[in-house]
Amino acid sequence: MKRKNKLFITSAFLALGFVTLGVGALNTETKTASALTYGTNKYLTSGSTNNGSSISSGCPSNFKIYMYGVSNSGSATLYHDAVTDWTYYYIYVDAINVSDHRSFRLTKNGTTYVSNSLSGSSDRILYEGALSDGEYELEYTCRYAKNIFYDYTYYTYTFRFEVDKSAPTYTLKAGGYNISSGSYTNKQIVYTATDANFSHIRYKRPSYSSYSTSYATSYTVPTTGANGWWYFYAVDTKSQSSSTVSVYLDTVLPVGSVTNASGTTVANGGYANSAIKYTATDSGSGISYYQYKKPGATSWATYTSGTAVTGTGWHTWRSVDRAGNYSEEYKVYYDATPAVGKLYAGTSTIASGAHTNASYIKYEASDSESGISACYVRMPNSSYYTAYTSGTQLTMEGTYMFYCVDKANNRSTVTSTITLDKTKPTGTLYAGDMTVASGTATNANYVKFVPYDAIGVAATYVKKPGSSSYEAYTSGTQLTAEGTYSFYSKDQVNTSDIYTVTLDRQIPSAQLYVDGEPFDNNGYTNGEHIRFECEAEKCYVKLPDSETFVEYLSGAEYYKSG
């Protein structure tokens, strides 16, 4: 049946209205559908009449075909392809001037639905009953005797109309796949309405309080559309509405974070040395589930938000919201193993606390897990630590202290100390309270030795007169025995020079001779020559008319004539 422009018929006498609330979260729009049973006008159909010689529009003057519902009041006209939604139909012929009825046929979608042979000439109902949705065409035939000779004219009358009592149907898709109402998605949303008598789509955007209208049969929400709940329903020309559907568009990724045991946030890609846990938030559809990969794992496992984990290596998390958005992967390296430092004296390793007289010292840090973050040194005579580059050679003498920290903030368990001392100790000899040079002989009451070292004297030794070996000596101890003393001292790595002093309080023996004969002290003589013999290392003489002593060779003779 060829469809022409449709006339959509609704009752002027609405007996009962129905209110349908849309099925979607927070939907508040009220929709009105046609009544299931209501009164109608008594509609005169305006079809086509074929009288055998011509075809005309509308009912002829000798009969009228009417249509109406269960009850009727008032009058109106139905034209070809009118759309109706009545629950019960009456098709009635008013036989104004009909000799006899011949037949009645009603087709639905091109197939015979009712077919009756008729007789008589009085007004009558041609059809009554419910009609389901479809396109119908009624065909009524009769004849009229024009004169007493029964010269008949045959009439065939046709009228097309449609029955539509069904609300529109729809499809709701996200990313090209069907989804159910109340779903969440991060894909493009397409709502499509289907109805032979489609009128429009009603949709409501997130955060809007009222619906908007689209007259296309499909409405698309791109992924750039507003995030939140979208609502849709379709309406046909009979004001019949589909159920309301809703879908939540969410294109915002969840956001995760990791905290350590003290509650401090650990940056993505950061390091921790205490138990760590992951949580996430989502500003849109909400978190659906969490996933986790422990160190060394290649596949994701289920994770419960806030569960504390440990274990050396990279821990990786992600969260997924209800719309299927995956958060950025969040990685934290767990490392509870302290960093390690090693001391060098020159090119050789040396234990912490040692002293060395190498040309330089250095500190090298290592960490087999997260890696070294920083090294620090306290220089000689300093009270604070400063940054140090691992392996840097240092030459200043004194005591150094080092430590290192890894990326997880684990500090080395040992603060390494080393003393660089390239200077040997020195010392001072005393003869009584007077300082004397090494090698001096003295007749003072005592001798003593006082060593010195800028970093510190470790031990001092003395070899006493008559001894062949050294023994421990306490700095500044007074020694009184006559003879030669030898001293030296040590720091942790250096030995001083040897210092000697001789303590000798014996008077040297001596004899004065005149002409070869011994002569008493303080005497007078007229001898020819005199001489002086002494056992001392050096002898001295003050000659007549002289004020000073000069060195004298023991045994040398002086003559009267000289």
CSV table of N, CA, C and O in Angstrom, one decimal, residues 402-441:
chain,number,residue,atom,x,y,z
A,402,PHE,N,82.3,10.2,57.1
A,402,PHE,CA,81.5,10.1,55.9
A,402,PHE,C,80.2,9.2,56.2
A,402,PHE,O,80.3,8.4,57.1
A,403,TYR,N,79.1,9.5,55.5
A,403,TYR,CA,78.0,8.6,55.4
A,403,TYR,C,77.3,8.8,54.1
A,403,TYR,O,77.5,9.9,53.4
A,404,CYS,N,76.4,7.9,53.7
A,404,CYS,CA,75.7,8.0,52.4
A,404,CYS,C,74.3,7.6,52.6
A,404,CYS,O,73.9,7.0,53.6
A,405,VAL,N,73.4,8.0,51.7
A,405,VAL,CA,72.0,7.8,51.8
A,405,VAL,C,71.5,7.3,50.4
A,405,VAL,O,71.9,7.8,49.4
A,406,ASP,N,70.7,6.2,50.4
A,406,ASP,CA,70.2,5.8,49.1
A,406,ASP,C,68.9,6.5,48.7
A,406,ASP,O,68.4,7.4,49.5
A,407,LYS,N,68.3,6.2,47.6
A,407,LYS,CA,67.2,6.9,47.1
A,407,LYS,C,65.9,6.6,47.9
A,407,LYS,O,65.0,7.4,47.8
A,408,ALA,N,65.9,5.6,48.7
A,408,ALA,CA,64.8,5.3,49.6
A,408,ALA,C,65.0,5.9,50.9
A,408,ALA,O,64.3,5.6,51.9
A,409,ASN,N,66.1,6.7,51.1
A,409,ASN,CA,66.4,7.4,52.3
A,409,ASN,C,66.9,6.5,53.4
A,409,ASN,O,66.8,6.8,54.6
A,410,ASN,N,67.5,5.4,53.0
A,410,ASN,CA,68.2,4.5,53.9
A,410,ASN,C,69.6,5.0,54.1
A,410,ASN,O,70.4,5.1,53.1
A,411,ARG,N,70.0,5.4,55.3
A,411,ARG,CA,71.3,5.9,55.6
A,411,ARG,C,72.2,4.7,55.9
A,411,ARG,O,71.8,3.7,56.5
A,412,SER,N,73.5,4.8,55.5
A,412,SER,CA,74.5,3.8,55.8
A,412,SER,C,74.5,3.6,57.3
A,412,SER,O,74.4,4.5,58.1
A,413,THR,N,74.6,2.3,57.7
A,413,THR,CA,74.5,2.0,59.2
A,413,THR,C,75.8,2.5,59.9
A,413,THR,O,75.8,2.7,61.1
A,414,VAL,N,76.9,2.6,59.2
A,414,VAL,CA,78.2,3.0,59.8
A,414,VAL,C,78.6,4.4,59.3
A,414,VAL,O,78.5,4.7,58.1
A,415,THR,N,78.9,5.3,60.2
A,415,THR,CA,79.5,6.6,59.9
A,415,THR,C,81.0,6.3,59.8
A,415,THR,O,81.6,6.0,60.8
A,416,SER,N,81.5,6.3,58.6
A,416,SER,CA,82.9,5.9,58.4
A,416,SER,C,83.9,7.1,58.8
A,416,SER,O,83.7,8.2,58.3
A,417,THR,N,84.9,6.8,59.6
A,417,THR,CA,85.9,7.8,60.0
A,417,THR,C,87.3,7.3,59.5
A,417,THR,O,87.6,6.1,59.5
A,418,ILE,N,88.1,8.3,59.2
A,418,ILE,CA,89.5,8.0,58.8
A,418,ILE,C,90.3,9.3,59.0
A,418,ILE,O,89.8,10.4,58.9
A,419,THR,N,91.5,9.0,59.5
A,419,THR,CA,92.4,10.2,59.8
A,419,THR,C,93.6,10.1,58.8
A,419,THR,O,94.3,9.1,58.7
A,420,LEU,N,93.8,11.2,58.1
A,420,LEU,CA,94.9,11.4,57.2
A,420,LEU,C,96.0,12.2,57.9
A,420,LEU,O,95.8,13.3,58.3
A,421,ASP,N,97.2,11.5,58.1
A,421,ASP,CA,98.3,12.1,58.9
A,421,ASP,C,99.6,11.8,58.2
A,421,ASP,O,100.1,10.7,58.2
A,422,LYS,N,100.1,12.8,57.5
A,422,LYS,CA,101.3,12.6,56.7
A,422,LYS,C,102.5,13.3,57.4
A,422,LYS,O,103.6,13.3,56.9
A,423,THR,N,102.4,13.8,58.6
A,423,THR,CA,103.4,14.6,59.3
A,423,THR,C,103.9,13.8,60.5
A,423,THR,O,103.1,13.4,61.4
A,424,LYS,N,105.2,13.6,60.6
A,424,LYS,CA,105.8,12.8,61.8
A,424,LYS,C,105.8,13.7,63.0
A,424,LYS,O,105.9,14.9,62.9
A,425,PRO,N,105.7,13.1,64.2
A,425,PRO,CA,105.8,13.9,65.4
A,425,PRO,C,107.1,14.6,65.5
A,425,PRO,O,108.1,14.2,65.0
A,426,THR,N,107.2,15.6,66.4
A,426,THR,CA,108.4,16.3,66.7
A,426,THR,C,108.5,16.2,68.3
A,426,THR,O,107.6,15.7,68.9
A,427,GLY,N,109.7,16.8,68.8
A,427,GLY,CA,109.8,16.8,70.3
A,427,GLY,C,110.8,17.9,70.7
A,427,GLY,O,111.5,18.4,69.9
A,428,THR,N,110.7,18.2,72.0
A,428,THR,CA,111.6,19.2,72.6
A,428,THR,C,112.3,18.6,73.8
A,428,THR,O,111.7,17.9,74.7
A,429,LEU,N,113.7,18.7,73.8
A,429,LEU,CA,114.5,18.3,74.9
A,429,LEU,C,114.7,19.4,75.9
A,429,LEU,O,114.9,20.6,75.6
A,430,TYR,N,114.7,19.0,77.2
A,430,TYR,CA,114.9,20.0,78.3
A,430,TYR,C,116.1,19.5,79.1
A,430,TYR,O,116.2,18.3,79.5
A,431,ALA,N,116.9,20.4,79.5
A,431,ALA,CA,118.0,20.2,80.5
A,431,ALA,C,117.6,21.1,81.6
A,431,ALA,O,117.7,22.4,81.6
A,432,GLY,N,117.0,20.5,82.6
A,432,GLY,CA,116.3,21.3,83.7
A,432,GLY,C,115.2,22.0,83.0
A,432,GLY,O,114.4,21.4,82.3
A,433,ASP,N,115.0,23.3,83.2
A,433,ASP,CA,113.9,24.0,82.6
A,433,ASP,C,114.3,24.7,81.3
A,433,ASP,O,113.6,25.5,80.8
A,434,MET,N,115.5,24.4,80.8
A,434,MET,CA,116.0,25.0,79.6
A,434,MET,C,115.9,24.0,78.5
A,434,MET,O,116.2,22.8,78.6
A,435,THR,N,115.5,24.5,77.3
A,435,THR,CA,115.4,23.7,76.1
A,435,THR,C,116.9,23.6,75.6
A,435,THR,O,117.6,24.5,75.6
A,436,VAL,N,117.2,22.4,75.1
A,436,VAL,CA,118.5,22.1,74.5
A,436,VAL,C,118.3,21.4,73.2
A,436,VAL,O,117.3,20.7,72.9
A,437,ALA,N,119.3,21.5,72.3
A,437,ALA,CA,119.2,20.8,71.0
A,437,ALA,C,119.6,19.4,71.2
A,437,ALA,O,120.3,19.0,72.1
A,438,SER,N,119.1,18.6,70.2
A,438,SER,CA,119.5,17.2,70.2
A,438,SER,C,121.0,17.0,70.1
A,438,SER,O,121.6,17.8,69.3
A,439,GLY,N,121.6,16.1,70.9
A,439,GLY,CA,123.0,15.9,70.9
A,439,GLY,C,123.8,16.7,71.9
A,439,GLY,O,125.0,16.6,72.1
A,440,THR,N,123.0,17.5,72.7
A,440,THR,CA,123.6,18.3,73.7
A,440,THR,C,124.0,17.5,75.0
A,440,THR,O,123.4,16.5,75.3
A,441,ALA,N,125.1,17.9,75.6
A,441,ALA,CA,125.5,17.4,76.9
A,441,ALA,C,125.2,18.4,78.0
A,441,ALA,O,125.4,19.6,77.8
